[in-house]
């Protein structure tokens, strides 16, 4: 179970098949295998040895794809860096993981210069977004043999967002990532004719197609720009069949002019990274009736542990599972537990935990936090939810986002889903804020659709038809700017809560 096996297999069974498309450049699987082996030789010439960490700071592109597999081929460990981070944040991660080499793409020259000044012993190598410079450098190098890593060997260190405290480096092995990719192949029935557009940032595990499509010898399509018009244009031009992304991108697509392009090749839209608002999936299904949807739920420490199949996205299925996160993937186990770790009866809310080959090896250099997260042999997600009688998991909230008002537990996702159904609401977030009487009260932050000016009374009346009164917001905030989000599309609720709780002791 090593990730480079996908390169070997595709080059053998589909050598002349198109492997990557980036702008005007197309390469076959035979060419990709050659480029990866030569790129690995370049890394070796830079002093990269087995288990060394190689960080990557770049936008999406076939050069990033090559970097992933060349690092594995050389026996090293990839550290994908979030392109939105400040130099200080990037520096923390590079120092924390002990990176030996930093590969930098175009557009990040200023960050590279500042990092170089702070880390004189860090080898910083440029590889341009078009791939021209990289390909010139590797052209005269002899390809090296694959290091053939073991399945328990470390493949990558993926840093969590750090929305609370310092970010942690999540250690994922070859076995971890192969097991996730294998599940996607089985669940989605990928075939060599799939053409996948990389719509999630390649530093994020939401872009799991990097491994899955390689495993079956399909085609990867890359673009640095990923707004709805570009996504639709690329889908039409390259006859894209699969797109995996985050809910915010699907929301933007569902609001776009879909008639401007021929999207008939598109078979599936997959999503994960954050919950999909009920209003978004309803609108997307209505506007894209010929496309199937699939959801993957997980976290960096335990990627894609459950899936909600296309069949369960269809209204005619009659299963009523659309608001769930699906069932555990093959070979994975999931249960819902109380604070003592005891499994709860079906329907009772507790913490979602999981185990299986997808679960991380641990946090980089953080043994205490690793033990806490993996206590009892289960990965503790800190997501609150319940399992129904059919084994489907419903996520009710993050444990830290649950609002405790009086003696009642209120789940913000439930309120957000109901509020998002109002036609004047573009996006919303529900948080708990201090309240002298109740300890916390439900507070709603609403971004209206363009041209709308909803009043709290009308929104409240809308909610009263759908929710118990105690769950409804007691205070409101209308804002014109988009909600702050992480690269995975998650609303940064810690940032929204901060001004309300500053100088006070938060209840949760």
Short mmCIF file of N, CA and C in Angstrom, two decimals, residues 290-417:
data_model
loop_
_atom_site.label_atom_id
_atom_site.label_comp_id
_atom_site.label_asym_id
_atom_site.label_seq_id
_atom_site.Cartn_x
_atom_site.Cartn_y
_atom_site.Cartn_z
N UNK A 290 -29.00 16.33 -13.78
CA UNK A 290 -28.37 15.16 -14.38
C UNK A 290 -27.09 14.74 -13.70
N UNK A 291 -26.72 15.41 -12.62
CA UNK A 291 -25.44 15.16 -11.96
C UNK A 291 -25.67 14.47 -10.63
N UNK A 292 -24.86 13.46 -10.32
CA UNK A 292 -24.97 12.78 -9.05
C UNK A 292 -24.07 13.46 -8.02
N UNK A 293 -24.48 13.36 -6.76
CA UNK A 293 -23.72 13.98 -5.67
C UNK A 293 -23.27 12.91 -4.69
N UNK A 294 -22.10 13.12 -4.12
CA UNK A 294 -21.60 12.22 -3.07
C UNK A 294 -20.90 13.06 -2.03
N UNK A 295 -21.08 12.69 -0.76
CA UNK A 295 -20.46 13.43 0.33
C UNK A 295 -19.49 12.53 1.07
N UNK A 296 -18.34 13.10 1.42
CA UNK A 296 -17.40 12.40 2.28
C UNK A 296 -17.22 13.20 3.56
N UNK A 297 -17.32 12.54 4.68
CA UNK A 297 -17.10 13.21 5.97
C UNK A 297 -15.83 12.66 6.61
N UNK A 298 -15.05 13.54 7.15
CA UNK A 298 -13.85 13.14 7.86
C UNK A 298 -13.14 14.37 8.39
N UNK A 299 -11.90 14.20 8.70
CA UNK A 299 -11.07 15.29 9.18
C UNK A 299 -9.64 14.97 8.79
N UNK A 300 -8.73 15.91 8.94
CA UNK A 300 -7.35 15.66 8.54
C UNK A 300 -6.81 14.41 9.23
N UNK A 301 -7.18 14.23 10.50
CA UNK A 301 -6.70 13.09 11.27
C UNK A 301 -7.36 11.77 10.87
N UNK A 302 -8.48 11.85 10.15
CA UNK A 302 -9.24 10.65 9.80
C UNK A 302 -10.03 10.97 8.53
N UNK A 303 -9.35 11.03 7.37
CA UNK A 303 -10.02 11.50 6.14
C UNK A 303 -11.10 10.54 5.65
N UNK A 304 -12.19 11.13 5.18
CA UNK A 304 -13.23 10.38 4.45
C UNK A 304 -13.63 9.09 5.14
N UNK A 305 -14.05 9.21 6.40
CA UNK A 305 -14.40 8.01 7.18
C UNK A 305 -15.82 7.54 6.89
N UNK A 306 -16.70 8.44 6.44
CA UNK A 306 -18.05 8.04 6.03
C UNK A 306 -18.36 8.64 4.67
N UNK A 307 -19.31 7.99 3.97
CA UNK A 307 -19.76 8.49 2.67
C UNK A 307 -21.28 8.43 2.59
N UNK A 308 -21.85 9.46 2.00
CA UNK A 308 -23.27 9.46 1.66
C UNK A 308 -23.35 9.27 0.16
N UNK A 309 -23.90 8.14 -0.27
CA UNK A 309 -23.86 7.73 -1.67
C UNK A 309 -24.77 8.59 -2.55
N UNK A 310 -24.55 8.53 -3.86
CA UNK A 310 -25.47 9.23 -4.78
C UNK A 310 -26.92 8.78 -4.60
N UNK A 311 -27.14 7.49 -4.34
CA UNK A 311 -28.51 6.99 -4.18
C UNK A 311 -29.21 7.68 -3.02
N UNK A 312 -28.46 7.96 -1.95
CA UNK A 312 -29.05 8.60 -0.79
C UNK A 312 -29.21 10.11 -0.95
N UNK A 313 -28.73 10.64 -2.07
CA UNK A 313 -28.97 12.05 -2.39
C UNK A 313 -30.25 12.23 -3.20
N UNK A 314 -30.83 11.14 -3.65
CA UNK A 314 -32.00 11.24 -4.51
C UNK A 314 -33.27 11.24 -3.67
N UNK A 315 -34.16 12.17 -3.97
CA UNK A 315 -35.41 12.29 -3.22
C UNK A 315 -36.25 11.04 -3.34
N UNK A 316 -36.21 10.41 -4.53
CA UNK A 316 -37.07 9.25 -4.75
C UNK A 316 -36.61 8.02 -3.97
N UNK A 317 -35.40 8.10 -3.37
CA UNK A 317 -34.94 6.95 -2.60
C UNK A 317 -35.81 6.72 -1.37
N UNK A 318 -36.43 7.80 -0.90
CA UNK A 318 -37.36 7.68 0.21
C UNK A 318 -36.71 7.32 1.53
N UNK A 319 -35.37 7.39 1.61
CA UNK A 319 -34.68 7.00 2.82
C UNK A 319 -34.52 8.16 3.81
N UNK A 320 -34.72 9.37 3.32
CA UNK A 320 -34.61 10.52 4.21
C UNK A 320 -33.24 10.69 4.82
N UNK A 321 -32.19 10.36 4.06
CA UNK A 321 -30.84 10.39 4.61
C UNK A 321 -30.04 11.60 4.15
N UNK A 322 -30.65 12.51 3.43
CA UNK A 322 -29.90 13.59 2.78
C UNK A 322 -29.14 14.45 3.78
N UNK A 323 -29.65 14.61 4.97
CA UNK A 323 -28.98 15.47 5.94
C UNK A 323 -27.97 14.71 6.79
N UNK A 324 -27.76 13.44 6.48
CA UNK A 324 -26.76 12.68 7.21
C UNK A 324 -25.42 12.76 6.48
N UNK A 325 -24.37 12.25 7.15
CA UNK A 325 -23.05 12.17 6.53
C UNK A 325 -22.78 10.78 5.98
N UNK A 326 -23.81 9.93 5.96
CA UNK A 326 -23.68 8.62 5.37
C UNK A 326 -23.25 7.55 6.36
N UNK A 327 -22.70 6.47 5.81
CA UNK A 327 -22.30 5.30 6.60
C UNK A 327 -20.79 5.14 6.53
N UNK A 328 -20.21 4.38 7.47
CA UNK A 328 -18.76 4.20 7.44
C UNK A 328 -18.28 3.59 6.13
N UNK A 329 -17.11 4.03 5.68
CA UNK A 329 -16.50 3.48 4.48
C UNK A 329 -16.01 2.07 4.75
N UNK A 330 -15.64 1.36 3.69
CA UNK A 330 -15.21 -0.03 3.81
C UNK A 330 -13.97 -0.16 4.70
N UNK A 331 -14.07 -1.06 5.68
CA UNK A 331 -12.94 -1.30 6.56
C UNK A 331 -12.80 -0.31 7.69
N UNK A 332 -13.68 0.68 7.78
CA UNK A 332 -13.63 1.68 8.83
C UNK A 332 -14.79 1.44 9.81
N UNK A 333 -14.58 1.79 11.07
CA UNK A 333 -15.63 1.69 12.07
C UNK A 333 -15.91 3.08 12.65
N UNK A 334 -17.17 3.35 12.91
CA UNK A 334 -17.59 4.62 13.51
C UNK A 334 -18.61 4.33 14.58
N UNK A 335 -18.53 5.04 15.70
CA UNK A 335 -19.58 4.96 16.71
C UNK A 335 -19.70 6.31 17.40
N UNK A 336 -20.75 6.46 18.19
CA UNK A 336 -21.03 7.70 18.93
C UNK A 336 -20.94 7.37 20.41
N UNK A 337 -20.15 8.15 21.15
CA UNK A 337 -19.86 7.81 22.54
C UNK A 337 -20.16 8.96 23.49
N UNK A 338 -20.31 8.61 24.77
CA UNK A 338 -20.47 9.63 25.81
C UNK A 338 -19.08 10.04 26.29
N UNK A 339 -18.96 11.00 27.23
CA UNK A 339 -17.64 11.46 27.67
C UNK A 339 -16.74 10.37 28.23
N UNK A 340 -17.33 9.26 28.71
CA UNK A 340 -16.51 8.17 29.26
C UNK A 340 -16.05 7.20 28.18
N UNK A 341 -16.50 7.40 26.92
CA UNK A 341 -16.13 6.50 25.83
C UNK A 341 -17.10 5.37 25.62
N UNK A 342 -18.22 5.37 26.33
CA UNK A 342 -19.22 4.31 26.19
C UNK A 342 -20.11 4.59 24.99
N UNK A 343 -20.35 3.57 24.17
CA UNK A 343 -21.20 3.77 23.00
C UNK A 343 -22.62 4.10 23.43
N UNK A 344 -23.20 5.11 22.78
CA UNK A 344 -24.55 5.56 23.10
C UNK A 344 -25.59 4.81 22.26
N UNK A 345 -26.81 4.71 22.75
CA UNK A 345 -27.89 4.11 21.96
C UNK A 345 -28.14 4.92 20.69
N UNK A 346 -28.68 4.27 19.67
CA UNK A 346 -28.99 4.94 18.42
C UNK A 346 -29.91 6.13 18.67
N UNK A 347 -29.58 7.25 18.04
CA UNK A 347 -30.40 8.45 18.16
C UNK A 347 -29.93 9.42 19.23
N UNK A 348 -29.05 8.98 20.15
CA UNK A 348 -28.56 9.87 21.19
C UNK A 348 -27.31 10.59 20.71
N UNK A 349 -27.22 11.88 21.05
CA UNK A 349 -26.11 12.71 20.60
C UNK A 349 -24.91 12.54 21.51
N UNK A 350 -23.75 12.37 20.91
CA UNK A 350 -22.49 12.28 21.63
C UNK A 350 -21.35 12.64 20.70
N UNK A 351 -20.14 12.21 21.02
CA UNK A 351 -18.98 12.50 20.17
C UNK A 351 -18.79 11.37 19.17
N UNK A 352 -18.53 11.73 17.91
CA UNK A 352 -18.28 10.76 16.86
C UNK A 352 -16.81 10.33 16.93
N UNK A 353 -16.59 9.02 17.01
CA UNK A 353 -15.22 8.48 17.03
C UNK A 353 -15.10 7.43 15.92
N UNK A 354 -13.88 7.20 15.48
CA UNK A 354 -13.68 6.23 14.41
C UNK A 354 -12.35 5.53 14.52
N UNK A 355 -12.25 4.38 13.86
CA UNK A 355 -10.98 3.68 13.78
C UNK A 355 -10.92 2.92 12.46
N UNK A 356 -9.69 2.58 12.07
CA UNK A 356 -9.49 1.90 10.80
C UNK A 356 -8.22 2.38 10.14
N UNK A 357 -7.92 1.89 8.94
CA UNK A 357 -6.66 2.23 8.27
C UNK A 357 -6.55 3.69 7.84
N UNK A 358 -7.63 4.46 7.94
CA UNK A 358 -7.56 5.87 7.57
C UNK A 358 -7.06 6.74 8.71
N UNK A 359 -7.02 6.24 9.95
CA UNK A 359 -6.71 7.06 11.11
C UNK A 359 -5.22 7.37 11.18
N UNK A 360 -4.91 8.62 11.45
CA UNK A 360 -3.53 9.12 11.45
C UNK A 360 -2.61 8.30 12.34
N UNK A 361 -1.30 8.43 12.07
CA UNK A 361 -0.29 7.82 12.93
C UNK A 361 -0.11 8.63 14.20
N UNK A 362 -0.49 9.91 14.16
CA UNK A 362 -0.36 10.78 15.33
C UNK A 362 -0.03 12.20 14.91
N UNK A 363 0.16 13.06 15.91
CA UNK A 363 0.56 14.45 15.67
C UNK A 363 2.09 14.55 15.75
N UNK A 364 2.64 15.31 14.83
CA UNK A 364 4.09 15.45 14.76
C UNK A 364 4.63 16.05 16.07
N UNK A 365 5.51 15.29 16.74
CA UNK A 365 6.18 15.74 17.97
C UNK A 365 5.22 16.18 19.07
N UNK A 366 4.02 15.58 19.11
CA UNK A 366 3.05 15.93 20.15
C UNK A 366 2.47 14.64 20.75
N UNK A 367 3.28 13.93 21.51
CA UNK A 367 2.82 12.64 22.03
C UNK A 367 1.62 12.75 22.97
N UNK A 368 1.57 13.77 23.81
CA UNK A 368 0.45 13.90 24.75
C UNK A 368 -0.86 14.13 24.01
N UNK A 369 -0.83 15.01 23.00
CA UNK A 369 -2.05 15.29 22.24
C UNK A 369 -2.44 14.09 21.38
N UNK A 370 -1.44 13.34 20.92
CA UNK A 370 -1.73 12.12 20.16
C UNK A 370 -2.46 11.12 21.04
N UNK A 371 -1.94 10.92 22.26
CA UNK A 371 -2.59 9.96 23.16
C UNK A 371 -4.02 10.39 23.48
N UNK A 372 -4.22 11.68 23.67
CA UNK A 372 -5.56 12.17 23.99
C UNK A 372 -6.52 11.95 22.83
N UNK A 373 -6.06 12.22 21.62
CA UNK A 373 -6.93 12.09 20.45
C UNK A 373 -7.24 10.64 20.13
N UNK A 374 -6.28 9.74 20.39
CA UNK A 374 -6.43 8.33 20.01
C UNK A 374 -6.72 7.43 21.22
N UNK A 375 -7.21 8.01 22.28
CA UNK A 375 -7.45 7.23 23.50
C UNK A 375 -8.46 6.11 23.24
N UNK A 376 -8.17 4.98 23.85
CA UNK A 376 -9.04 3.82 23.70
C UNK A 376 -8.97 3.18 22.34
N UNK A 377 -8.00 3.60 21.51
CA UNK A 377 -7.87 3.02 20.16
C UNK A 377 -8.79 3.63 19.13
N UNK A 378 -9.48 4.73 19.49
CA UNK A 378 -10.41 5.40 18.57
C UNK A 378 -9.98 6.85 18.38
N UNK A 379 -10.13 7.36 17.17
CA UNK A 379 -9.88 8.77 16.90
C UNK A 379 -11.09 9.57 17.34
N UNK A 380 -10.87 10.49 18.27
CA UNK A 380 -11.96 11.32 18.79
C UNK A 380 -12.06 12.59 17.96
N UNK A 381 -13.17 12.72 17.23
CA UNK A 381 -13.31 13.77 16.21
C UNK A 381 -13.64 15.14 16.77
N UNK A 382 -14.20 15.19 17.98
CA UNK A 382 -14.75 16.43 18.56
C UNK A 382 -15.95 16.94 17.78
N UNK A 383 -16.51 16.09 16.91
CA UNK A 383 -17.78 16.38 16.25
C UNK A 383 -18.90 15.71 17.04
N UNK A 384 -19.96 16.48 17.28
CA UNK A 384 -21.13 15.93 17.95
C UNK A 384 -22.10 15.39 16.92
N UNK A 385 -22.75 14.28 17.24
CA UNK A 385 -23.70 13.71 16.30
C UNK A 385 -24.36 12.48 16.87
N UNK A 386 -25.11 11.80 16.02
CA UNK A 386 -25.77 10.56 16.45
C UNK A 386 -25.82 9.60 15.27
N UNK A 387 -26.03 8.33 15.59
CA UNK A 387 -26.18 7.29 14.57
C UNK A 387 -27.63 6.80 14.60
N UNK A 388 -28.24 6.69 13.41
CA UNK A 388 -29.62 6.23 13.39
C UNK A 388 -29.68 4.71 13.32
N UNK A 389 -30.90 4.19 13.24
CA UNK A 389 -31.08 2.74 13.27
C UNK A 389 -30.45 2.02 12.09
N UNK A 390 -30.22 2.75 10.98
CA UNK A 390 -29.64 2.15 9.78
C UNK A 390 -28.13 2.33 9.71
N UNK A 391 -27.53 2.92 10.75
CA UNK A 391 -26.09 3.10 10.77
C UNK A 391 -25.61 4.38 10.11
N UNK A 392 -26.52 5.29 9.75
CA UNK A 392 -26.14 6.57 9.16
C UNK A 392 -25.79 7.56 10.27
N UNK A 393 -24.71 8.31 10.04
CA UNK A 393 -24.24 9.30 11.00
C UNK A 393 -24.80 10.67 10.64
N UNK A 394 -25.35 11.36 11.62
CA UNK A 394 -25.77 12.75 11.45
C UNK A 394 -24.90 13.62 12.34
N UNK A 395 -24.28 14.63 11.75
CA UNK A 395 -23.44 15.56 12.51
C UNK A 395 -24.33 16.70 12.98
N UNK A 396 -24.37 16.91 14.28
CA UNK A 396 -25.19 17.99 14.81
C UNK A 396 -24.38 19.26 15.02
N UNK A 397 -23.10 19.13 15.29
CA UNK A 397 -22.26 20.31 15.52
C UNK A 397 -20.85 19.88 15.84
N UNK A 398 -19.94 20.84 15.86
CA UNK A 398 -18.68 20.63 16.53
C UNK A 398 -18.97 20.69 18.02
N UNK A 399 -18.27 19.89 18.82
CA UNK A 399 -18.51 19.89 20.26
C UNK A 399 -18.35 21.31 20.82
N UNK A 400 -17.35 22.02 20.29
CA UNK A 400 -17.08 23.36 20.81
C UNK A 400 -18.08 24.40 20.29
N UNK A 401 -18.83 24.07 19.25
CA UNK A 401 -19.80 25.00 18.68
C UNK A 401 -21.20 24.82 19.24
N UNK A 402 -21.39 23.77 20.03
CA UNK A 402 -22.70 23.56 20.64
C UNK A 402 -22.99 24.71 21.60
N UNK A 403 -24.20 25.22 21.54
CA UNK A 403 -24.60 26.35 22.38
C UNK A 403 -25.39 25.81 23.57
N UNK A 404 -24.96 26.16 24.76
CA UNK A 404 -25.66 25.74 25.98
C UNK A 404 -26.39 26.96 26.52
N UNK A 405 -27.69 27.01 26.30
CA UNK A 405 -28.52 28.15 26.70
C UNK A 405 -29.50 27.67 27.76
N UNK A 406 -29.32 28.15 28.99
CA UNK A 406 -30.09 27.62 30.08
C UNK A 406 -29.66 26.18 30.29
N UNK A 407 -30.59 25.27 30.29
CA UNK A 407 -30.26 23.85 30.44
C UNK A 407 -30.34 23.11 29.12
N UNK A 408 -30.51 23.85 28.02
CA UNK A 408 -30.72 23.22 26.72
C UNK A 408 -29.44 23.24 25.86
N UNK A 409 -29.18 22.12 25.18
CA UNK A 409 -28.12 22.06 24.18
C UNK A 409 -28.72 22.40 22.82
N UNK A 410 -28.15 23.40 22.17
CA UNK A 410 -28.65 23.84 20.87
C UNK A 410 -27.53 23.66 19.85
N UNK A 411 -27.87 23.00 18.74
CA UNK A 411 -26.87 22.70 17.72
C UNK A 411 -26.97 23.72 16.59
N UNK A 412 -25.89 24.46 16.41
CA UNK A 412 -25.91 25.58 15.47
C UNK A 412 -26.21 25.16 14.05
N UNK A 413 -25.76 23.95 13.65
CA UNK A 413 -26.00 23.50 12.27
C UNK A 413 -27.49 23.39 11.99
N UNK A 414 -28.25 22.92 12.96
CA UNK A 414 -29.69 22.78 12.78
C UNK A 414 -30.34 24.14 12.53
N UNK A 415 -29.92 25.15 13.28
CA UNK A 415 -30.48 26.50 13.11
C UNK A 415 -30.02 27.09 11.78
N UNK A 416 -28.76 26.87 11.43
CA UNK A 416 -28.23 27.40 10.17
C UNK A 416 -28.93 26.78 8.97
N UNK A 417 -29.20 25.48 9.03
CA UNK A 417 -29.90 24.83 7.92
C UNK A 417 -31.29 25.42 7.72
#
